[in-house]
Each structure stands twice: as structure tokens, then as C-alpha cells.
Short mmCIF file of C-alpha atoms in Angstrom, two decimals:
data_model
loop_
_atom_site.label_atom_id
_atom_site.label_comp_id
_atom_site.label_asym_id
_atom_site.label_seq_id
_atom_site.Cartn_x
_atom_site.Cartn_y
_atom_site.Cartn_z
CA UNK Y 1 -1.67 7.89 -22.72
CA UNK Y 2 0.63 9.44 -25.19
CA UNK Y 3 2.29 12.17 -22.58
CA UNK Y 4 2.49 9.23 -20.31
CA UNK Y 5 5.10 7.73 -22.98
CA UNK Y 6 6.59 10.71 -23.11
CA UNK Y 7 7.34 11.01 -19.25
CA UNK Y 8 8.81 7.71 -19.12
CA UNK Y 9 10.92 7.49 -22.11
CA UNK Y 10 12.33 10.97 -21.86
CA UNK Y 11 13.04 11.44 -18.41
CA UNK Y 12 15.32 8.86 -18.11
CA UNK Y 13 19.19 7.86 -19.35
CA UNK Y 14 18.32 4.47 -20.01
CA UNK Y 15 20.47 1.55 -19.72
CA UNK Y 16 20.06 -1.56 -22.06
CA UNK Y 17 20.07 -5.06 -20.08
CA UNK Y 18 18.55 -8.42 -21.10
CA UNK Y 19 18.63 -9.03 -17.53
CA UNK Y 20 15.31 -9.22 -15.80
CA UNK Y 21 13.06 -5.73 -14.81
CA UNK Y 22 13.52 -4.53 -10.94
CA UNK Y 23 10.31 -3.97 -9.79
CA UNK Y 24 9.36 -3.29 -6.60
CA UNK Y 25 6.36 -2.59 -5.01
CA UNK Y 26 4.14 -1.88 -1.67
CA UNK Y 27 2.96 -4.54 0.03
CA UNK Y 28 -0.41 -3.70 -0.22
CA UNK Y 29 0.10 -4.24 -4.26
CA UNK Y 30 1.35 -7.86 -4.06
CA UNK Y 31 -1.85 -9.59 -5.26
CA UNK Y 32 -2.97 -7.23 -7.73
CA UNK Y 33 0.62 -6.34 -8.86
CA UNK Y 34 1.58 -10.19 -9.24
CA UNK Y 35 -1.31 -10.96 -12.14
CA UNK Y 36 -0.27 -7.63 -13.74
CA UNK Y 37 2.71 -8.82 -13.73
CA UNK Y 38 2.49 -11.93 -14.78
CA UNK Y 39 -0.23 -10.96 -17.27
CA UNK Y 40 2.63 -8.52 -18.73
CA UNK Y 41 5.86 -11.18 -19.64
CA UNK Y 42 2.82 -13.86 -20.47
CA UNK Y 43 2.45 -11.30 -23.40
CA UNK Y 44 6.11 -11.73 -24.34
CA UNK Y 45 7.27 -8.63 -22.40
CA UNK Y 46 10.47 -8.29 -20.57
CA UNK Y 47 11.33 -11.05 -17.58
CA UNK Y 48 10.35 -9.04 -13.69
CA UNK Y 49 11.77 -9.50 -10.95
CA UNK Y 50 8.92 -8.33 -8.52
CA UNK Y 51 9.57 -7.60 -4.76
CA UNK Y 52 6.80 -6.52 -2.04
CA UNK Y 53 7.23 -3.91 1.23
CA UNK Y 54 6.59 -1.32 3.20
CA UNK Y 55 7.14 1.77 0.51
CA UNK Y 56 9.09 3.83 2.90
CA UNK Y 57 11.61 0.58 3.92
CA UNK Y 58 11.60 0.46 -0.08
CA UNK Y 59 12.60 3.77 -0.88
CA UNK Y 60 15.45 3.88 1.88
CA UNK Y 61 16.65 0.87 0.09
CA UNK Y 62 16.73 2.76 -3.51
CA UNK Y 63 18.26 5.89 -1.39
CA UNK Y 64 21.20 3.36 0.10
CA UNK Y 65 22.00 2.02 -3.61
CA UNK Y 66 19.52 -0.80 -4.24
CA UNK Y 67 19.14 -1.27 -8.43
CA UNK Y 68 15.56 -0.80 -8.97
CA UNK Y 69 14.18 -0.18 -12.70
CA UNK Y 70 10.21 0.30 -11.82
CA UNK Y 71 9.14 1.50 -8.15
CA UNK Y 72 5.48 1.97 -7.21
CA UNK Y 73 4.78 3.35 -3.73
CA UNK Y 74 1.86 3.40 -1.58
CA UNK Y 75 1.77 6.87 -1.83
CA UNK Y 76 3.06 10.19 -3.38
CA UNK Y 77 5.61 10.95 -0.89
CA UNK Y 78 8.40 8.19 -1.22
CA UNK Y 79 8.44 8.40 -5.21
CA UNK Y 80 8.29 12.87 -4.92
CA UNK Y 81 11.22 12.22 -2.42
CA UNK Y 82 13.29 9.95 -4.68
CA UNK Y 83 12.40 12.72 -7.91
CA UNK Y 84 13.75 15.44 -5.86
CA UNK Y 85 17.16 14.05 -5.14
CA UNK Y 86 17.41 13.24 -8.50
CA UNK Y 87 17.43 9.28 -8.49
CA UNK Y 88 14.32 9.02 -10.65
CA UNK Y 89 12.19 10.38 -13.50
CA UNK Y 90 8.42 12.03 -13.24
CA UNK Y 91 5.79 10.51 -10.31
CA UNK Y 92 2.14 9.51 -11.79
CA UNK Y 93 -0.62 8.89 -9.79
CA UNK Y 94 -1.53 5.80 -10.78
CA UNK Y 95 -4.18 4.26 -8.41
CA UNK Y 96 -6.04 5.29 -5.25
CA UNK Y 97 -6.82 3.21 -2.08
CA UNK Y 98 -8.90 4.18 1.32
CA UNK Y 99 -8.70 2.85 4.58
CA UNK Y 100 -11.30 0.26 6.63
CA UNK Y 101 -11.64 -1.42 9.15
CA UNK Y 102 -10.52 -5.21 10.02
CA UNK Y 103 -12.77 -6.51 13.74
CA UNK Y 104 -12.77 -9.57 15.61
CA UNK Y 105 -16.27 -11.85 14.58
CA UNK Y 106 -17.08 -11.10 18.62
CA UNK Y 107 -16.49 -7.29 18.22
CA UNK Y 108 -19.27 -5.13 18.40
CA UNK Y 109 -19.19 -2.50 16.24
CA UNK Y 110 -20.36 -0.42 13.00
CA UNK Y 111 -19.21 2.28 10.86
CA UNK Y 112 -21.42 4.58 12.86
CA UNK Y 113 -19.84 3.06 16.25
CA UNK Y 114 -16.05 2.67 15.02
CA UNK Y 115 -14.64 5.77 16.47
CA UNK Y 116 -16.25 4.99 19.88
CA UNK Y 117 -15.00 1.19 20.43
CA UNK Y 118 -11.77 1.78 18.92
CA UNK Y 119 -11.25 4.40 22.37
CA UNK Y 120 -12.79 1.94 24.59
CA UNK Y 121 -10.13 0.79 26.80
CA UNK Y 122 -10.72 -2.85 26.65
CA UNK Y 123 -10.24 -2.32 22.62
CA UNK Y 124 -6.61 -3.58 21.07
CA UNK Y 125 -6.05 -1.33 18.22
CA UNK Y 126 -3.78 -2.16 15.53
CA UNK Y 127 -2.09 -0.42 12.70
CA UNK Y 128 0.98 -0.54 10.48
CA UNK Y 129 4.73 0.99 11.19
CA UNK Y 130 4.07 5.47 10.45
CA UNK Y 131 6.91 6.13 8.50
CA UNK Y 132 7.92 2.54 7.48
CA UNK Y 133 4.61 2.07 5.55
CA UNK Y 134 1.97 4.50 4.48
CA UNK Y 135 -0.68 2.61 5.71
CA UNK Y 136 0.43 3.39 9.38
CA UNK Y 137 0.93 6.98 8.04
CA UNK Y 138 -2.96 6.91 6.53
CA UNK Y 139 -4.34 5.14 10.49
CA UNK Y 140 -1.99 8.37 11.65
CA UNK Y 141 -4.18 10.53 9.77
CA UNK Y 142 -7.27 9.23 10.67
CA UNK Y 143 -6.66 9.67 14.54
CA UNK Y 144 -5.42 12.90 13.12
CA UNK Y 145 -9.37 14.02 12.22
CA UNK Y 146 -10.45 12.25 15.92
CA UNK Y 147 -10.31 14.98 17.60
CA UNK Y 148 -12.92 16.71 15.46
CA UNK Y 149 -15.62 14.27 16.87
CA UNK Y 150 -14.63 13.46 20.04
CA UNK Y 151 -11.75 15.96 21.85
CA UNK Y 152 -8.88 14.13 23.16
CA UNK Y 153 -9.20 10.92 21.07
CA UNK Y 154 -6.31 11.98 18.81
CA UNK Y 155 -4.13 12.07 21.85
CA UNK Y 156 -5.65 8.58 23.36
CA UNK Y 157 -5.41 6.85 19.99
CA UNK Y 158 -1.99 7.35 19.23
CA UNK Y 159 -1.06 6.76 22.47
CA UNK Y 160 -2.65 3.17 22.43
CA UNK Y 161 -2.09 2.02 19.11
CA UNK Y 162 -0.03 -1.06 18.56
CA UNK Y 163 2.36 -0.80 15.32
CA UNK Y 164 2.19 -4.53 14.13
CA UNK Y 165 3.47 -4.59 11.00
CA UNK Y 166 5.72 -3.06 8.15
CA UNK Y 167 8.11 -1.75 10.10
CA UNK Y 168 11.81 -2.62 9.44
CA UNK Y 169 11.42 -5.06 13.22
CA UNK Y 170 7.44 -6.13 13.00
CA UNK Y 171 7.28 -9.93 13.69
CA UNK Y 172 6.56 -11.12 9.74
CA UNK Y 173 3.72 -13.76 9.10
CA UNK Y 174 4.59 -17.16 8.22
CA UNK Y 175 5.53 -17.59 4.07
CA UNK Y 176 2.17 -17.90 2.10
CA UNK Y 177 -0.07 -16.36 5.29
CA UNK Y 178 -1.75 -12.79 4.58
CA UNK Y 179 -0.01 -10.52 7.59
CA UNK Y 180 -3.27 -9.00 8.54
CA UNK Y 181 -5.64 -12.30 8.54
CA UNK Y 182 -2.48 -13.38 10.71
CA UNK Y 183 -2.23 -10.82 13.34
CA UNK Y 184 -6.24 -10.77 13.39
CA UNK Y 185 -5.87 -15.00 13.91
CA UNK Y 186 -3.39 -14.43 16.38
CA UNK Y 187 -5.46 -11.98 18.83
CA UNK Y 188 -2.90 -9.79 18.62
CA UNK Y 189 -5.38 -6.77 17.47
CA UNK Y 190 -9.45 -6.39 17.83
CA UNK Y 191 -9.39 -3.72 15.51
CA UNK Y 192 -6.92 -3.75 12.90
CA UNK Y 193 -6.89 -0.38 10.34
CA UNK Y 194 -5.23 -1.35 6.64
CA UNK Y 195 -6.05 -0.29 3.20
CA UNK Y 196 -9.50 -1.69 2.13
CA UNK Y 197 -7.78 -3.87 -0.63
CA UNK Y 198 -5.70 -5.14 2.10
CA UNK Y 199 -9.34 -6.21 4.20
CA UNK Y 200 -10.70 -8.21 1.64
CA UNK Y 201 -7.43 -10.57 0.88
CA UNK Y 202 -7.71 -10.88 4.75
CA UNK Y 203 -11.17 -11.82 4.86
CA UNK Y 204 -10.87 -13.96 1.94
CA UNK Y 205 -8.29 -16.52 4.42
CA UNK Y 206 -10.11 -15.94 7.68
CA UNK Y 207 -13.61 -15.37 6.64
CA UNK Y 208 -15.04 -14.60 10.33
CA UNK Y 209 -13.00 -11.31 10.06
CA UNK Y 210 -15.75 -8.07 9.72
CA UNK Y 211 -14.46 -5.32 7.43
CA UNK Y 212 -16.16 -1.93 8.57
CA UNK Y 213 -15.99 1.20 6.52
CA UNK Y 214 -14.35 4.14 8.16
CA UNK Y 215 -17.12 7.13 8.70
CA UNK Y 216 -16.72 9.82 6.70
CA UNK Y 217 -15.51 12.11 9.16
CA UNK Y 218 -12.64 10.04 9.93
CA UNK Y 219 -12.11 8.95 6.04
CA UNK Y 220 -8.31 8.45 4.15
CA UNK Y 221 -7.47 8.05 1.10
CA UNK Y 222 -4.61 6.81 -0.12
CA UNK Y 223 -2.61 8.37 -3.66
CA UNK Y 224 -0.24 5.38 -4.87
CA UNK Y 225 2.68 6.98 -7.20
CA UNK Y 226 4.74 5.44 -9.79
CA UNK Y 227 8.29 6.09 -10.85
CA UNK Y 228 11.17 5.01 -13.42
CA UNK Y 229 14.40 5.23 -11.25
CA UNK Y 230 17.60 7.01 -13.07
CA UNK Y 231 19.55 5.09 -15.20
CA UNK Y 232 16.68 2.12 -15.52
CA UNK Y 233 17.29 -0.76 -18.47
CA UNK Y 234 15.80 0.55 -21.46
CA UNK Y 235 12.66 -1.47 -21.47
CA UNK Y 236 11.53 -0.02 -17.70
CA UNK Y 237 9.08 2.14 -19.44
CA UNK Y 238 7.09 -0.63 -21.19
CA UNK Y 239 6.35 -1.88 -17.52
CA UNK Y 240 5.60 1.27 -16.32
CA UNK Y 241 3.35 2.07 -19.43
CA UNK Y 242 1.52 -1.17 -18.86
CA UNK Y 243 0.67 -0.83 -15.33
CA UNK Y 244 -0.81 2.62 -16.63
CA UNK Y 245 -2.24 0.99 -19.71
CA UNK Y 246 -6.22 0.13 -19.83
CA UNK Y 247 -5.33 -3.16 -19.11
CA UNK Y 248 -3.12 -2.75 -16.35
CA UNK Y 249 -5.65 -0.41 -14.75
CA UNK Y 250 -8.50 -2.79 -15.45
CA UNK Y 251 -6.29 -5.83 -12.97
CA UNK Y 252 -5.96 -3.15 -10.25
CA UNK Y 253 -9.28 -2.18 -10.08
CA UNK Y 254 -10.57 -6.03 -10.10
CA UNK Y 255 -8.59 -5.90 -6.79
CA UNK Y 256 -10.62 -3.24 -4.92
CA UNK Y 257 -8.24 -0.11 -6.41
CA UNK Y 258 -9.37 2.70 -8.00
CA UNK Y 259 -8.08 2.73 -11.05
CA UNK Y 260 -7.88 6.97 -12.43
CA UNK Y 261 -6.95 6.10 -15.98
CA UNK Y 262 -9.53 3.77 -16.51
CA UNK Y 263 -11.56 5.92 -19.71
#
């Protein structure tokens, strides 16, 4: 973990502040992110001020002026962006995700059958905002590799999928409600595609929800990246050096993450 140190201390003009860390943080990290968090000042660490979202809504926020310390994205591509303009240090890989399946309890339909029902007409099929939120880029991807197994069903299934959430207009769930149990509970999708993570804290409030692994074939993964923003307060890279600490790693991964660093 030693070069990590290095990254994150070195790449940086610091800026001492007893006022609380700026983190922020994809949605899809909320749960997991929040006991890391918490485990992190509990051990007499700096005070965080954590905030969840889409990654890409994030980074345009950082881009437009927003004082962040700590950001950790969804993906590789908002933190690379933000490194290349110069408004933060070195991007680590830091955890990996995948993509499944969230059905209807009266839905019909398997791993094996997924691709098929999903173009059935009758079938409402929901994903997040491309652009907004990885997520939707990742369910982009996967109609992406459609075509490979069926011709035409790249075409069909972006042409019918409904962009419900983390976009800078989606219609947000009620305070304390997970947004994907909600949409599901709300009929507004029969098949909903999210991070897997994201299925199980969905399941977990509406338990009749199926999660269905995506075949192979039609299989994302998901690269989160992590990133110290230019001129963070001096202590940034003790947060940053947690979440890639064995202990850090070890809360993600009880989540459903992969966790790379893990030895």
C-alpha cells in the first residue's frame, strides 16, 4: 500500500482545514460507503461530510467549482476526465461491480431467458440516465453486445428502454426509500438493470423482487475509480488511504463489491 501513500500525498498541493472532509460518492456506494465512513471518524479520523449521486452529475459539479476533497466514481471515466484537466491527483481502481437483473415476482424469466423477455414487447425495461450515471452507461453496453445473440436487439433495446433514474430530471424516491425497490414497487419497470450491489439493497426492502444474473454473453463490469481533487485539506489522503486500506476493502466487499486490494 506504500505507493498508494505515495500517490495521494504527493500528487496533491494540500490545503490544511479543520473543517470537515468533502466526500462524495456514487450512488451505488451509499450503503457500503456510509459504514466505511463512519467506521473511519469512529476511529478518531477527520469529521466527512459524505454526499451520494450519479458520478457523472458529480463530476460536472467538481468541473463547475464544487469543493470536493475525496471523489469516488462509479467508474474510470469521470475521475480520468477530472485528472486530465488538471483538477485532481492520480485515479486508483479501487473496487469492481457487475450488472444484474431486478424482475417483477410475476415475471417469467432466467438468466438463460433474460435477453429474450427483456425484447418482448409487452416487457417495460428500465435502466439508469447514460451519461448522468454509469450504470445507464454499463445497461448501454450490455444492449451494446445484443446484437451478437440476437441481430437487431441492440437497435430495439435502446429504442425501448425507459431512463428512470440518475439523471439530473429522474423523479427521486421518497427520503429513506431505495430508488430501485421504488420504481420496481411502483410498476414503473418489469425489468430493471442496476449494479448487482444495487439488487440486493433492493431486494432486501421489497423482498418479492427476483435478481437474475446477466448471461455471460451480455456480461458488464463495472471499474469504480478514486481520486484526491487539487488543492484537497491536508488530511484527504488518510480517507482516501482508508477506503484502500484492508479494512476499508474488507466493508466494500461485505456489500457485494469486489474488493482488488483485498491480499
Amino acid at each position: 500500500m506504500k505507493k498508494w501513500v505515495a500517490v495521494f500525498a504527493l500528487a496533491l498541493p494540500f490545503m490544511a482545514s479543520a473543517s470537515p472532509l468533502e466526500f462524495r460518492a456514487a450512488g451505488s456506494l451509499k450503503a457500503a460507503m456510509g459504514e466505511l465512513v463512519a467506521e473511519y471518524q469512529q476511529a478518531g479520523s477527520a469529521e466527512v461530510h459524505a454526499d451520494f449521486a450519479p458520478s457523472g452529475l458529480l463530476r460536472k459539479r467538481i468541473e463547475q467549482g464544487e469543493k470536493v476533497d475525496v471523489y469516488a466514481s462509479a467508474n474510470m471515466k469521470h475521475p480520468l476526465k477530472l485528472e486530465s484537466a488538471g483538477l485532481s491527483g492520480s485515479v486508483v481502481m479501487f473496487a469492481r461491480n457487475k450488472l444484474c437483473a431486478i424482475a417483477q415476482p410475476e415475471v417469467k424469466v432466467s438468466s438463460q431467458t433474460l435477453l429474450e423477455t427483456m425484447l418482448d414487447s409487452a416487457t417495460k425495461v428500465g435502466i439508469s440516465t447514460p451519461k448522468a450515471d454509469p450504470a445507464g452507461d454499463y445497461a448501454w453496453a450490455l444492449f451494446g453486445k445484443a446484437d451478437k445473440l440476437n441481430l437487431g436487439a441492440t437497435e430495439r433495446l435502446e429504442q425501448k428502454a425507459l431512463q428512470l433514474t440518475g439523471g439530473p430530471h429522474s423523479e427521486k424516491a421518497p427520503k429513506g426509500r431505495n430508488p430501485y425497490a421504488w420504481v420496481m414497487d411502483n410498476k414503473r419497470a418489469d425489468i430493471f438493470l442496476t449494479y448487482c450491489t444495487n439488487a440486493v439493497l433492493a431486494q432486501k426492502e421489497l423482498p418479492k423482487l427476483q435478481i437474475v444474473q446477466i448471461p455471460e454473453a451480455l456480461s458488464v463490469g463495472a471499474n469504480y475509480g478514486l481520486t484526491v481533487l487539487d488543492g484537497a485539506k491536508a488530511n484527504s489522503s488518510e480517507l482516501a488511504m482508508y477506503i484502500l486500506s484492508t479494512e476499508g476493502q474488507k466493508i466494500l466487499a461485505s456489500y457485494g463489491f469486489d474488493a482488488p486490494l483485498l491480499p
